């Protein structure tokens, strides 16, 4: 757990004149699961999107695997193959089959052999219990199935860090568990390093090695997972947990 | 001998000539579409870029071809281009292909632009998050989805182009209308009702070419609403 994967220092982000992230600092180690919690509008998703260049930041530095991140489009394109991201809206490409969705980027962007990638994709599909759907189109799948495939699609690029942006927020309740199980497996079996934005407090309590609690664009607390849920250090976090009925 | 005049179609090679005219109509429309759709796809993609000069230039191009009546475009191509560029070896049919092609490109660029912009932003971000660069995003995510969205409008454009080729007689291209006109004039004295039969056949020709396209577009549009 000692290798630093990501280091964020003095990160500030503005939308025009309005500041949305204030002096964010944290370090993420290999294999660690970091959960971003906080009320709506606290900047969790914005922070997550900043970490793979979908949002620009105006001040501060990011260091990925010991290398400072050059925040231009060309460098982000390379980095995004190492930083997988799954979104709230499970957007598979509707014109491609499940298997094609998964193999597209590894084959066309990373230039790996189609046969290898395909075999690997099928194995991943097997692991998430969806191998029967390899030839199906996204419209034939439920939301939960699509989201599981979106996770597989991101994993097929062999990322070193995974970002999950409220991946269960638009799923029907009965679909949520299957998706969360996969994320948990990924942490436990593959020791994947990840940053998770979620409103599922039980899930966060089970999986988080560390919690960053954000409010109004600032990190209010940076606490080990167990401790955060048992005994948050700030009044603000306690109120938040109370409001989430945790 | 009294008759309805239908025999005008079977005098000499009249029917074969009409079919030949139809072929001229179809190949000019087809070539104009190939040229126009390729160029239009490129221009449409360029119109989604943020460069203001490029956008203005392409917008003016679109508006020019949209505002100026097609018949004026044909005359411009037929009379002005050979004059300006000192080429007079090109027959009118090729001038027509160029004029129609540029018109199709203008119209199609607008269709492509609209379709590209209507691909949801989440799709774009999903592509970016997989490490795609701008070209890969266009090639693998935006273009395939836009093509599907724009297909009905494109087919409708094709039927319009085929119908508009009826203007070709104005620049002396021997299209199906022009040949029909010649047949009518040549047989005016013997077949006083010939005009009815010749234009009747032309009507059926256009219908046979355009109707399947129009049905296809309707079916695709209906499917997309589901």
Short mmCIF file of C-alpha atoms in Angstrom, two decimals:
data_model
loop_
_atom_site.label_atom_id
_atom_site.label_comp_id
_atom_site.label_asym_id
_atom_site.label_seq_id
_atom_site.Cartn_x
_atom_site.Cartn_y
_atom_site.Cartn_z
CA UNK A 1 0.00 0.00 0.00
CA UNK A 2 3.00 2.30 -0.11
CA UNK A 3 3.38 3.17 -3.78
CA UNK A 4 1.79 6.50 -4.52
CA UNK A 5 -0.50 6.36 -7.53
CA UNK A 6 -2.01 9.79 -7.42
CA UNK A 7 -1.09 12.93 -5.59
CA UNK A 8 -3.24 16.03 -5.70
CA UNK A 9 -1.77 19.27 -4.39
CA UNK A 10 -3.39 22.66 -3.99
CA UNK A 11 -5.99 21.94 -6.66
CA UNK A 12 -8.33 24.86 -7.37
CA UNK A 13 -11.07 24.93 -9.92
CA UNK A 14 -13.30 27.72 -11.14
CA UNK A 15 -16.31 27.96 -13.40
CA UNK A 16 -15.76 31.47 -14.66
CA UNK A 17 -15.50 33.62 -11.56
CA UNK A 18 -17.11 31.06 -9.28
CA UNK A 19 -14.69 28.81 -7.42
CA UNK A 20 -15.93 25.23 -7.09
CA UNK A 21 -12.90 23.43 -5.63
CA UNK A 22 -10.77 25.03 -2.94
CA UNK A 23 -7.19 23.94 -2.30
CA UNK A 24 -7.78 20.18 -2.57
CA UNK A 25 -4.90 18.00 -1.32
CA UNK A 26 -4.74 14.24 -0.99
CA UNK A 27 -2.62 11.25 -1.87
CA UNK A 28 -3.82 7.89 -3.09
CA UNK A 29 -1.76 4.72 -2.69
CA UNK A 30 -1.79 1.58 -4.77
CA UNK A 31 -4.66 -0.73 -3.90
CA UNK A 32 -6.42 1.89 -1.84
CA UNK A 33 -10.14 2.57 -2.08
CA UNK A 34 -10.97 6.21 -1.56
CA UNK A 35 -14.57 7.26 -1.23
CA UNK A 36 -15.70 10.81 -1.84
CA UNK A 37 -18.71 11.68 0.26
CA UNK A 38 -20.59 14.88 0.76
CA UNK A 39 -23.89 16.61 0.10
CA UNK A 40 -25.09 17.33 -3.45
CA UNK A 41 -23.16 20.16 -5.00
CA UNK A 42 -20.18 19.71 -2.72
CA UNK A 43 -17.90 19.16 -5.71
CA UNK A 44 -17.38 15.37 -5.50
CA UNK A 45 -18.17 14.63 -9.12
CA UNK A 46 -16.35 17.71 -10.32
CA UNK A 47 -13.26 16.62 -8.44
CA UNK A 48 -13.49 13.14 -9.91
CA UNK A 49 -13.90 14.48 -13.44
CA UNK A 50 -10.92 16.77 -12.92
CA UNK A 51 -8.82 13.69 -12.18
CA UNK A 52 -9.14 12.38 -15.72
CA UNK A 53 -9.20 15.68 -17.53
CA UNK A 54 -12.89 15.88 -18.35
CA UNK A 55 -12.87 19.10 -16.35
CA UNK A 56 -9.99 21.55 -16.44
CA UNK A 57 -8.46 22.93 -13.26
CA UNK A 58 -6.96 26.39 -12.88
CA UNK A 59 -4.36 25.93 -10.17
CA UNK A 60 -2.51 23.13 -8.44
CA UNK A 61 -0.77 19.97 -9.61
CA UNK A 62 -1.67 16.35 -10.21
CA UNK A 63 0.99 13.66 -10.02
CA UNK A 64 0.17 10.28 -11.50
CA UNK A 65 2.60 7.42 -10.85
CA UNK A 66 5.26 9.89 -9.85
CA UNK A 67 4.93 11.92 -13.06
CA UNK A 68 3.44 15.40 -13.02
CA UNK A 69 0.35 15.49 -15.21
CA UNK A 70 0.62 17.80 -18.22
CA UNK A 71 -2.93 19.01 -18.47
CA UNK A 72 -3.42 19.20 -22.22
CA UNK A 73 -5.66 17.07 -24.40
CA UNK A 74 -2.87 14.95 -25.92
CA UNK A 75 -1.46 13.96 -22.54
CA UNK A 76 -4.88 13.32 -21.07
CA UNK A 77 -5.67 10.97 -23.95
CA UNK A 78 -2.73 8.78 -22.99
CA UNK A 79 -3.48 9.01 -19.28
CA UNK A 80 -7.13 8.15 -19.65
CA UNK A 81 -6.12 4.69 -20.81
CA UNK A 82 -4.62 4.21 -17.34
CA UNK A 83 -7.40 5.94 -15.47
CA UNK A 84 -10.69 4.16 -16.17
CA UNK A 85 -13.92 5.96 -15.49
CA UNK A 86 -17.51 4.76 -15.17
CA UNK A 87 -20.34 7.28 -15.17
CA UNK A 88 -23.75 7.55 -13.65
CA UNK A 89 -25.38 7.38 -17.07
CA UNK A 90 -24.52 3.91 -18.33
CA UNK A 91 -23.58 4.92 -21.81
CA UNK A 92 -22.57 1.96 -23.87
CA UNK A 93 -22.23 2.68 -27.57
CA UNK A 94 -25.70 1.78 -28.89
CA UNK A 95 -24.50 0.82 -32.37
CA UNK A 96 -22.05 -1.82 -31.10
CA UNK A 97 -22.61 -5.20 -29.48
CA UNK A 98 -21.55 -5.78 -25.89
CA UNK A 99 -18.35 -7.48 -27.01
CA UNK A 100 -17.56 -4.72 -29.52
CA UNK A 101 -18.15 -2.10 -26.84
CA UNK A 102 -15.52 -3.77 -24.70
CA UNK A 103 -12.94 -4.52 -27.38
CA UNK A 104 -13.16 -1.24 -29.33
CA UNK A 105 -10.74 0.84 -27.26
CA UNK A 106 -8.14 -1.86 -26.46
CA UNK A 107 -7.92 -2.84 -30.13
CA UNK A 108 -8.32 0.51 -31.90
CA UNK A 109 -6.69 2.80 -29.38
CA UNK A 110 -4.14 0.64 -27.61
CA UNK A 111 -3.46 -1.40 -30.72
CA UNK A 112 -3.58 -4.76 -28.96
CA UNK A 113 -4.36 -7.93 -30.88
CA UNK A 114 -8.07 -8.45 -31.48
CA UNK A 115 -7.93 -12.15 -30.55
CA UNK A 116 -6.25 -11.56 -27.19
CA UNK A 117 -8.54 -8.69 -26.29
CA UNK A 118 -11.60 -10.69 -27.26
CA UNK A 119 -10.60 -13.66 -25.14
CA UNK A 120 -9.95 -11.35 -22.23
CA UNK A 121 -13.27 -9.55 -22.73
CA UNK A 122 -15.14 -12.85 -22.69
CA UNK A 123 -13.38 -13.83 -19.47
CA UNK A 124 -14.34 -10.51 -17.89
CA UNK A 125 -17.93 -10.94 -19.04
CA UNK A 126 -17.93 -14.37 -17.48
CA UNK A 127 -16.79 -12.87 -14.21
CA UNK A 128 -19.66 -10.39 -14.11
CA UNK A 129 -22.12 -13.10 -15.12
CA UNK A 130 -22.97 -11.68 -18.53
CA UNK A 131 -21.15 -13.90 -21.00
CA UNK A 132 -24.48 -14.87 -22.54
CA UNK A 133 -24.87 -11.28 -23.72
CA UNK A 134 -21.61 -10.91 -25.67
CA UNK A 135 -23.46 -10.61 -28.98
CA UNK A 136 -26.40 -8.59 -27.63
CA UNK A 137 -26.89 -4.87 -28.25
CA UNK A 138 -27.13 -2.43 -25.33
CA UNK A 139 -30.84 -1.81 -25.90
CA UNK A 140 -31.51 -5.47 -24.99
CA UNK A 141 -29.97 -5.04 -21.54
CA UNK A 142 -31.23 -3.70 -18.23
CA UNK A 143 -29.61 -0.69 -16.61
CA UNK A 144 -27.73 -2.83 -14.14
CA UNK A 145 -26.40 -5.08 -16.87
CA UNK A 146 -25.30 -2.08 -18.92
CA UNK A 147 -23.49 -0.62 -15.95
CA UNK A 148 -21.67 -3.89 -15.28
CA UNK A 149 -20.57 -3.91 -18.91
CA UNK A 150 -19.45 -0.29 -18.68
CA UNK A 151 -17.20 -1.39 -15.82
CA UNK A 152 -15.83 -4.28 -17.87
CA UNK A 153 -15.28 -1.91 -20.80
CA UNK A 154 -13.16 0.35 -18.62
CA UNK A 155 -11.24 -2.61 -17.14
CA UNK A 156 -10.38 -3.99 -20.56
CA UNK A 157 -7.90 -1.12 -20.99
CA UNK A 158 -5.92 -2.40 -17.95
CA UNK A 159 -6.26 0.78 -15.94
CA UNK A 160 -4.17 1.40 -12.85
CA UNK A 161 -6.84 3.54 -11.28
CA UNK A 162 -10.61 3.39 -11.57
CA UNK A 163 -12.99 6.30 -11.02
CA UNK A 164 -16.62 5.54 -10.26
CA UNK A 165 -18.97 8.50 -10.51
CA UNK A 166 -22.26 7.64 -8.74
CA UNK A 167 -22.50 4.49 -10.83
CA UNK A 168 -25.63 3.22 -9.09
CA UNK A 169 -27.47 6.53 -8.78
CA UNK A 170 -29.75 6.01 -11.78
CA UNK A 171 -30.32 2.27 -11.34
CA UNK A 172 -33.43 0.58 -10.04
CA UNK A 173 -32.86 -0.51 -6.44
CA UNK A 174 -32.77 -4.21 -7.27
CA UNK A 175 -29.98 -3.60 -9.78
CA UNK A 176 -27.72 -1.73 -7.39
CA UNK A 177 -26.37 -4.65 -5.46
CA UNK A 178 -25.01 -6.54 -8.48
CA UNK A 179 -23.04 -3.52 -9.62
CA UNK A 180 -21.67 -2.79 -6.16
CA UNK A 181 -20.65 -6.45 -5.74
CA UNK A 182 -18.47 -6.17 -8.83
CA UNK A 183 -16.75 -3.07 -7.51
CA UNK A 184 -16.16 -4.82 -4.21
CA UNK A 185 -14.73 -7.88 -5.95
CA UNK A 186 -12.48 -5.67 -7.98
CA UNK A 187 -11.08 -4.16 -4.83
CA UNK A 188 -10.74 -7.41 -2.91
CA UNK A 189 -9.59 -9.79 -5.63
CA UNK A 190 -7.70 -7.52 -8.00
CA UNK A 191 -6.62 -4.94 -5.41
CA UNK A 192 -7.66 -2.23 -7.86
CA UNK A 193 -6.97 1.31 -6.75
CA UNK A 194 -10.15 3.33 -6.96
CA UNK A 195 -11.93 6.53 -6.16
CA UNK A 196 -15.66 6.20 -5.66
CA UNK A 197 -18.31 8.88 -5.52
CA UNK A 198 -21.46 7.36 -4.09
CA UNK A 199 -24.58 7.97 -2.07
CA UNK A 200 -24.77 4.34 -0.95
CA UNK A 201 -23.56 4.74 2.63
CA UNK A 202 -23.62 1.04 3.49
CA UNK A 203 -21.53 0.25 0.48
CA UNK A 204 -19.11 3.06 1.24
CA UNK A 205 -18.77 1.86 4.82
CA UNK A 206 -17.92 -1.64 3.62
CA UNK A 207 -15.44 -0.73 0.95
CA UNK A 208 -13.76 2.56 1.84
CA UNK A 209 -10.19 2.45 3.10
CA UNK A 210 -10.42 6.18 3.39
CA UNK A 211 -13.13 8.79 3.15
CA UNK A 212 -12.73 12.30 1.83
CA UNK A 213 -15.68 14.29 3.05
CA UNK A 214 -16.34 17.36 0.93
CA UNK A 215 -18.59 20.31 1.57
CA UNK A 216 -18.80 23.46 -0.55
CA UNK A 217 -15.81 22.48 -2.64
CA UNK A 218 -13.47 21.94 0.29
CA UNK A 219 -12.16 18.76 1.88
CA UNK A 220 -13.61 18.91 5.36
CA UNK A 221 -12.36 15.52 6.49
CA UNK A 222 -9.80 12.98 5.34
CA UNK A 223 -10.38 10.00 7.61
CA UNK A 224 -9.85 6.22 7.50
CA UNK A 225 -13.09 4.52 6.38
CA UNK A 226 -14.01 2.65 9.55
CA UNK A 227 -13.41 5.66 11.69
CA UNK A 228 -15.40 8.02 9.50
CA UNK A 229 -18.57 6.01 9.77
CA UNK A 230 -18.16 5.22 13.47
CA UNK A 231 -16.91 8.55 14.63
CA UNK A 232 -16.58 11.41 12.17
CA UNK A 233 -14.28 14.15 13.32
CA UNK A 234 -16.39 17.10 12.29
CA UNK A 235 -19.88 18.26 13.11
CA UNK A 236 -20.51 18.78 9.38
CA UNK A 237 -19.78 15.13 8.59
CA UNK A 238 -21.87 13.93 11.52
CA UNK A 239 -24.82 15.94 10.24
CA UNK A 240 -24.31 14.50 6.79
CA UNK A 241 -24.30 10.93 8.08
CA UNK A 242 -27.40 11.64 10.14
CA UNK A 243 -29.15 13.06 7.09
CA UNK A 244 -28.31 9.91 5.13
CA UNK A 245 -29.89 7.81 7.93
CA UNK A 246 -26.64 6.05 8.49
CA UNK B 1 -57.81 5.35 -87.34
CA UNK B 2 -58.97 6.64 -83.93
CA UNK B 3 -56.83 5.64 -80.99
CA UNK B 4 -55.91 6.98 -77.54
CA UNK B 5 -52.43 8.05 -78.58
CA UNK B 6 -50.63 5.42 -76.53
CA UNK B 7 -48.93 4.24 -79.70
CA UNK B 8 -46.70 7.31 -79.55
CA UNK B 9 -44.69 5.34 -77.02
CA UNK B 10 -44.06 2.53 -79.46
CA UNK B 11 -43.18 4.60 -82.52
CA UNK B 12 -39.58 4.01 -83.54
CA UNK B 13 -37.37 3.78 -80.50
CA UNK B 14 -39.37 6.19 -78.39
CA UNK B 15 -39.63 4.02 -75.27
CA UNK B 16 -35.97 3.06 -75.45
CA UNK B 17 -35.07 6.72 -75.83
CA UNK B 18 -37.16 7.61 -72.80
CA UNK B 19 -35.45 4.90 -70.80
CA UNK B 20 -32.10 6.27 -71.97
CA UNK B 21 -33.19 9.69 -70.70
CA UNK B 22 -34.12 8.14 -67.39
CA UNK B 23 -30.66 6.62 -67.19
CA UNK B 24 -29.10 10.07 -67.78
CA UNK B 25 -31.29 11.45 -65.00
CA UNK B 26 -30.32 8.67 -62.62
CA UNK B 27 -26.58 8.74 -63.23
CA UNK B 28 -26.37 12.51 -62.91
CA UNK B 29 -28.34 12.37 -59.66
CA UNK B 30 -26.26 9.44 -58.40
CA UNK B 31 -22.92 11.07 -59.14
CA UNK B 32 -24.08 14.39 -57.69
CA UNK B 33 -25.12 12.51 -54.54
CA UNK B 34 -21.81 10.65 -54.25
CA UNK B 35 -19.89 13.90 -54.68
CA UNK B 36 -22.23 15.94 -52.50
CA UNK B 37 -22.58 13.47 -49.64
CA UNK B 38 -18.82 12.96 -49.34
CA UNK B 39 -18.06 16.66 -49.43
CA UNK B 40 -21.06 17.44 -47.23
CA UNK B 41 -19.99 14.93 -44.56
CA UNK B 42 -16.60 16.59 -44.37
CA UNK B 43 -18.06 20.11 -44.27
CA UNK B 44 -20.63 19.07 -41.67
CA UNK B 45 -17.91 17.67 -39.43
CA UNK B 46 -15.87 20.86 -39.87
CA UNK B 47 -18.91 22.91 -38.91
CA UNK B 48 -18.93 21.32 -35.45
CA UNK B 49 -15.46 22.73 -34.75
CA UNK B 50 -15.18 25.93 -32.79
CA UNK B 51 -13.08 27.90 -35.28
CA UNK B 52 -15.22 31.02 -35.95
CA UNK B 53 -13.77 31.82 -39.41
CA UNK B 54 -14.36 28.27 -40.61
CA UNK B 55 -17.87 28.29 -39.22
CA UNK B 56 -18.76 31.57 -40.86
CA UNK B 57 -17.32 30.52 -44.22
CA UNK B 58 -19.19 27.23 -44.24
CA UNK B 59 -22.36 28.91 -43.05
CA UNK B 60 -22.18 31.36 -45.94
CA UNK B 61 -21.60 28.47 -48.33
CA UNK B 62 -24.72 26.73 -47.01
CA UNK B 63 -26.85 29.86 -47.18
CA UNK B 64 -25.70 30.66 -50.71
CA UNK B 65 -26.76 27.28 -52.04
CA UNK B 66 -29.94 27.34 -50.05
CA UNK B 67 -31.07 30.81 -51.13
CA UNK B 68 -30.08 30.74 -54.78
CA UNK B 69 -32.63 28.72 -56.80
CA UNK B 70 -31.25 25.52 -58.24
CA UNK B 71 -31.99 26.63 -61.77
CA UNK B 72 -29.78 29.68 -61.27
CA UNK B 73 -27.01 27.42 -59.98
CA UNK B 74 -27.33 25.32 -63.11
CA UNK B 75 -27.09 28.35 -65.38
CA UNK B 76 -24.14 29.67 -63.41
CA UNK B 77 -22.35 26.36 -63.80
CA UNK B 78 -23.31 25.98 -67.45
CA UNK B 79 -22.57 29.48 -68.73
CA UNK B 80 -20.14 31.01 -66.27
CA UNK B 81 -17.75 28.20 -65.33
CA UNK B 82 -16.54 27.52 -68.90
CA UNK B 83 -16.19 31.28 -69.42
CA UNK B 84 -14.29 31.88 -66.20
CA UNK B 85 -12.00 28.88 -66.28
CA UNK B 86 -11.67 28.59 -70.04
CA UNK B 87 -12.92 25.04 -70.17
CA UNK B 88 -15.46 24.31 -72.81
CA UNK B 89 -14.85 20.64 -73.27
CA UNK B 90 -17.05 19.64 -70.35
CA UNK B 91 -20.57 18.67 -71.46
CA UNK B 92 -23.60 20.09 -69.69
CA UNK B 93 -24.24 16.86 -67.83
CA UNK B 94 -20.94 17.22 -65.98
CA UNK B 95 -21.66 20.82 -65.17
CA UNK B 96 -24.94 19.57 -63.75
CA UNK B 97 -23.14 17.00 -61.61
CA UNK B 98 -20.91 19.73 -60.20
CA UNK B 99 -23.73 22.20 -59.56
CA UNK B 100 -25.96 19.57 -57.97
CA UNK B 101 -23.04 18.09 -56.05
CA UNK B 102 -22.21 21.44 -54.47
CA UNK B 103 -25.86 22.00 -53.63
CA UNK B 104 -26.15 18.53 -52.04
CA UNK B 105 -22.94 19.14 -50.09
CA UNK B 106 -24.39 22.34 -48.64
CA UNK B 107 -27.67 20.72 -47.63
CA UNK B 108 -25.99 17.58 -46.32
CA UNK B 109 -23.45 19.52 -44.26
CA UNK B 110 -26.37 20.93 -42.30
CA UNK B 111 -27.86 17.45 -41.78
CA UNK B 112 -24.50 16.05 -40.64
CA UNK B 113 -23.85 18.94 -38.32
CA UNK B 114 -27.25 18.56 -36.69
CA UNK B 115 -26.82 14.80 -36.28
CA UNK B 116 -23.33 15.14 -34.81
CA UNK B 117 -24.51 17.72 -32.31
CA UNK B 118 -27.44 15.56 -31.28
CA UNK B 119 -25.25 12.64 -30.20
CA UNK B 120 -25.59 12.85 -26.40
CA UNK B 121 -22.73 14.45 -24.49
CA UNK B 122 -22.45 11.29 -22.36
CA UNK B 123 -21.47 9.32 -25.44
CA UNK B 124 -18.73 11.80 -26.15
CA UNK B 125 -17.45 11.60 -22.59
CA UNK B 126 -17.57 7.80 -22.60
CA UNK B 127 -15.36 7.86 -25.67
CA UNK B 128 -12.96 10.38 -24.15
CA UNK B 129 -12.76 8.37 -20.93
CA UNK B 130 -11.62 5.39 -23.00
CA UNK B 131 -8.67 7.44 -24.20
CA UNK B 132 -9.94 8.35 -27.66
CA UNK B 133 -8.51 11.35 -29.43
CA UNK B 134 -10.70 13.72 -31.39
CA UNK B 135 -10.48 11.77 -34.63
CA UNK B 136 -11.12 8.41 -32.95
CA UNK B 137 -14.09 9.89 -31.12
CA UNK B 138 -15.46 11.13 -34.43
CA UNK B 139 -14.75 7.88 -36.28
CA UNK B 140 -15.94 5.34 -33.69
CA UNK B 141 -18.54 7.16 -31.62
CA UNK B 142 -20.01 10.25 -33.25
CA UNK B 143 -20.06 9.29 -36.93
CA UNK B 144 -21.76 5.87 -36.63
CA UNK B 145 -24.43 7.27 -34.36
CA UNK B 146 -24.91 10.40 -36.45
CA UNK B 147 -25.22 8.33 -39.65
CA UNK B 148 -28.13 6.48 -38.20
CA UNK B 149 -29.82 9.69 -37.07
CA UNK B 150 -29.36 11.42 -40.40
CA UNK B 151 -30.27 8.57 -42.75
CA UNK B 152 -33.98 9.46 -43.22
CA UNK B 153 -33.17 13.10 -43.96
CA UNK B 154 -30.45 11.99 -46.37
CA UNK B 155 -32.79 9.73 -48.30
CA UNK B 156 -35.29 12.57 -48.55
CA UNK B 157 -32.54 14.78 -49.91
CA UNK B 158 -31.78 12.10 -52.52
CA UNK B 159 -35.41 12.03 -53.69
CA UNK B 160 -35.35 15.83 -53.97
CA UNK B 161 -32.20 15.68 -56.07
CA UNK B 162 -33.74 13.12 -58.42
CA UNK B 163 -36.84 15.26 -58.87
CA UNK B 164 -34.82 18.42 -59.37
CA UNK B 165 -32.93 16.87 -62.28
CA UNK B 166 -36.04 17.77 -64.30
CA UNK B 167 -34.42 21.22 -64.59
CA UNK B 168 -31.58 19.71 -66.60
CA UNK B 169 -33.38 20.30 -69.90
CA UNK B 170 -32.77 24.01 -69.36
CA UNK B 171 -29.06 23.45 -69.94
CA UNK B 172 -29.72 21.08 -72.85
CA UNK B 173 -28.93 17.85 -71.05
CA UNK B 174 -30.81 14.99 -72.65
CA UNK B 175 -32.57 13.83 -69.50
CA UNK B 176 -35.86 12.03 -69.45
CA UNK B 177 -37.92 15.25 -69.57
CA UNK B 178 -35.99 16.71 -72.48
CA UNK B 179 -36.33 13.51 -74.50
CA UNK B 180 -40.00 13.36 -73.66
CA UNK B 181 -40.37 16.91 -74.92
CA UNK B 182 -38.65 16.03 -78.19
CA UNK B 183 -40.87 13.00 -78.70
CA UNK B 184 -43.95 15.09 -78.09
CA UNK B 185 -42.87 17.76 -80.55
CA UNK B 186 -41.84 15.28 -83.24
CA UNK B 187 -45.18 13.48 -83.02
CA UNK B 188 -47.40 16.45 -82.44
CA UNK B 189 -49.27 16.17 -85.67
CA UNK B 190 -49.83 12.43 -85.66
CA UNK B 191 -50.49 12.00 -81.95
CA UNK B 192 -52.37 15.01 -80.61
CA UNK B 193 -52.80 13.37 -77.18
CA UNK B 194 -49.21 12.08 -77.14
CA UNK B 195 -48.25 14.59 -74.47
CA UNK B 196 -50.51 12.80 -72.01
CA UNK B 197 -48.87 9.43 -72.62
CA UNK B 198 -45.30 10.65 -72.66
CA UNK B 199 -45.66 12.61 -69.44
CA UNK B 200 -47.66 9.73 -67.98
CA UNK B 201 -44.70 7.42 -68.56
CA UNK B 202 -42.29 10.02 -67.16
CA UNK B 203 -44.51 10.33 -64.10
CA UNK B 204 -44.31 6.58 -63.59
CA UNK B 205 -40.53 6.62 -64.08
CA UNK B 206 -40.00 9.24 -61.39
CA UNK B 207 -42.44 7.47 -59.12
CA UNK B 208 -40.69 4.12 -59.52
CA UNK B 209 -37.33 5.68 -58.66
CA UNK B 210 -38.44 7.94 -55.81
CA UNK B 211 -41.20 6.03 -54.09
CA UNK B 212 -39.07 3.17 -52.70
CA UNK B 213 -36.59 5.74 -51.36
CA UNK B 214 -39.35 7.71 -49.73
CA UNK B 215 -40.85 4.58 -48.14
CA UNK B 216 -37.44 3.55 -46.88
CA UNK B 217 -36.96 6.95 -45.24
CA UNK B 218 -40.41 6.73 -43.63
CA UNK B 219 -39.67 3.28 -42.25
CA UNK B 220 -36.32 4.33 -40.79
CA UNK B 221 -37.82 7.43 -39.24
CA UNK B 222 -40.60 5.36 -37.67
CA UNK B 223 -38.07 2.88 -36.27
CA UNK B 224 -36.08 5.64 -34.66
CA UNK B 225 -39.09 6.92 -32.76
CA UNK B 226 -39.39 3.60 -30.89
#
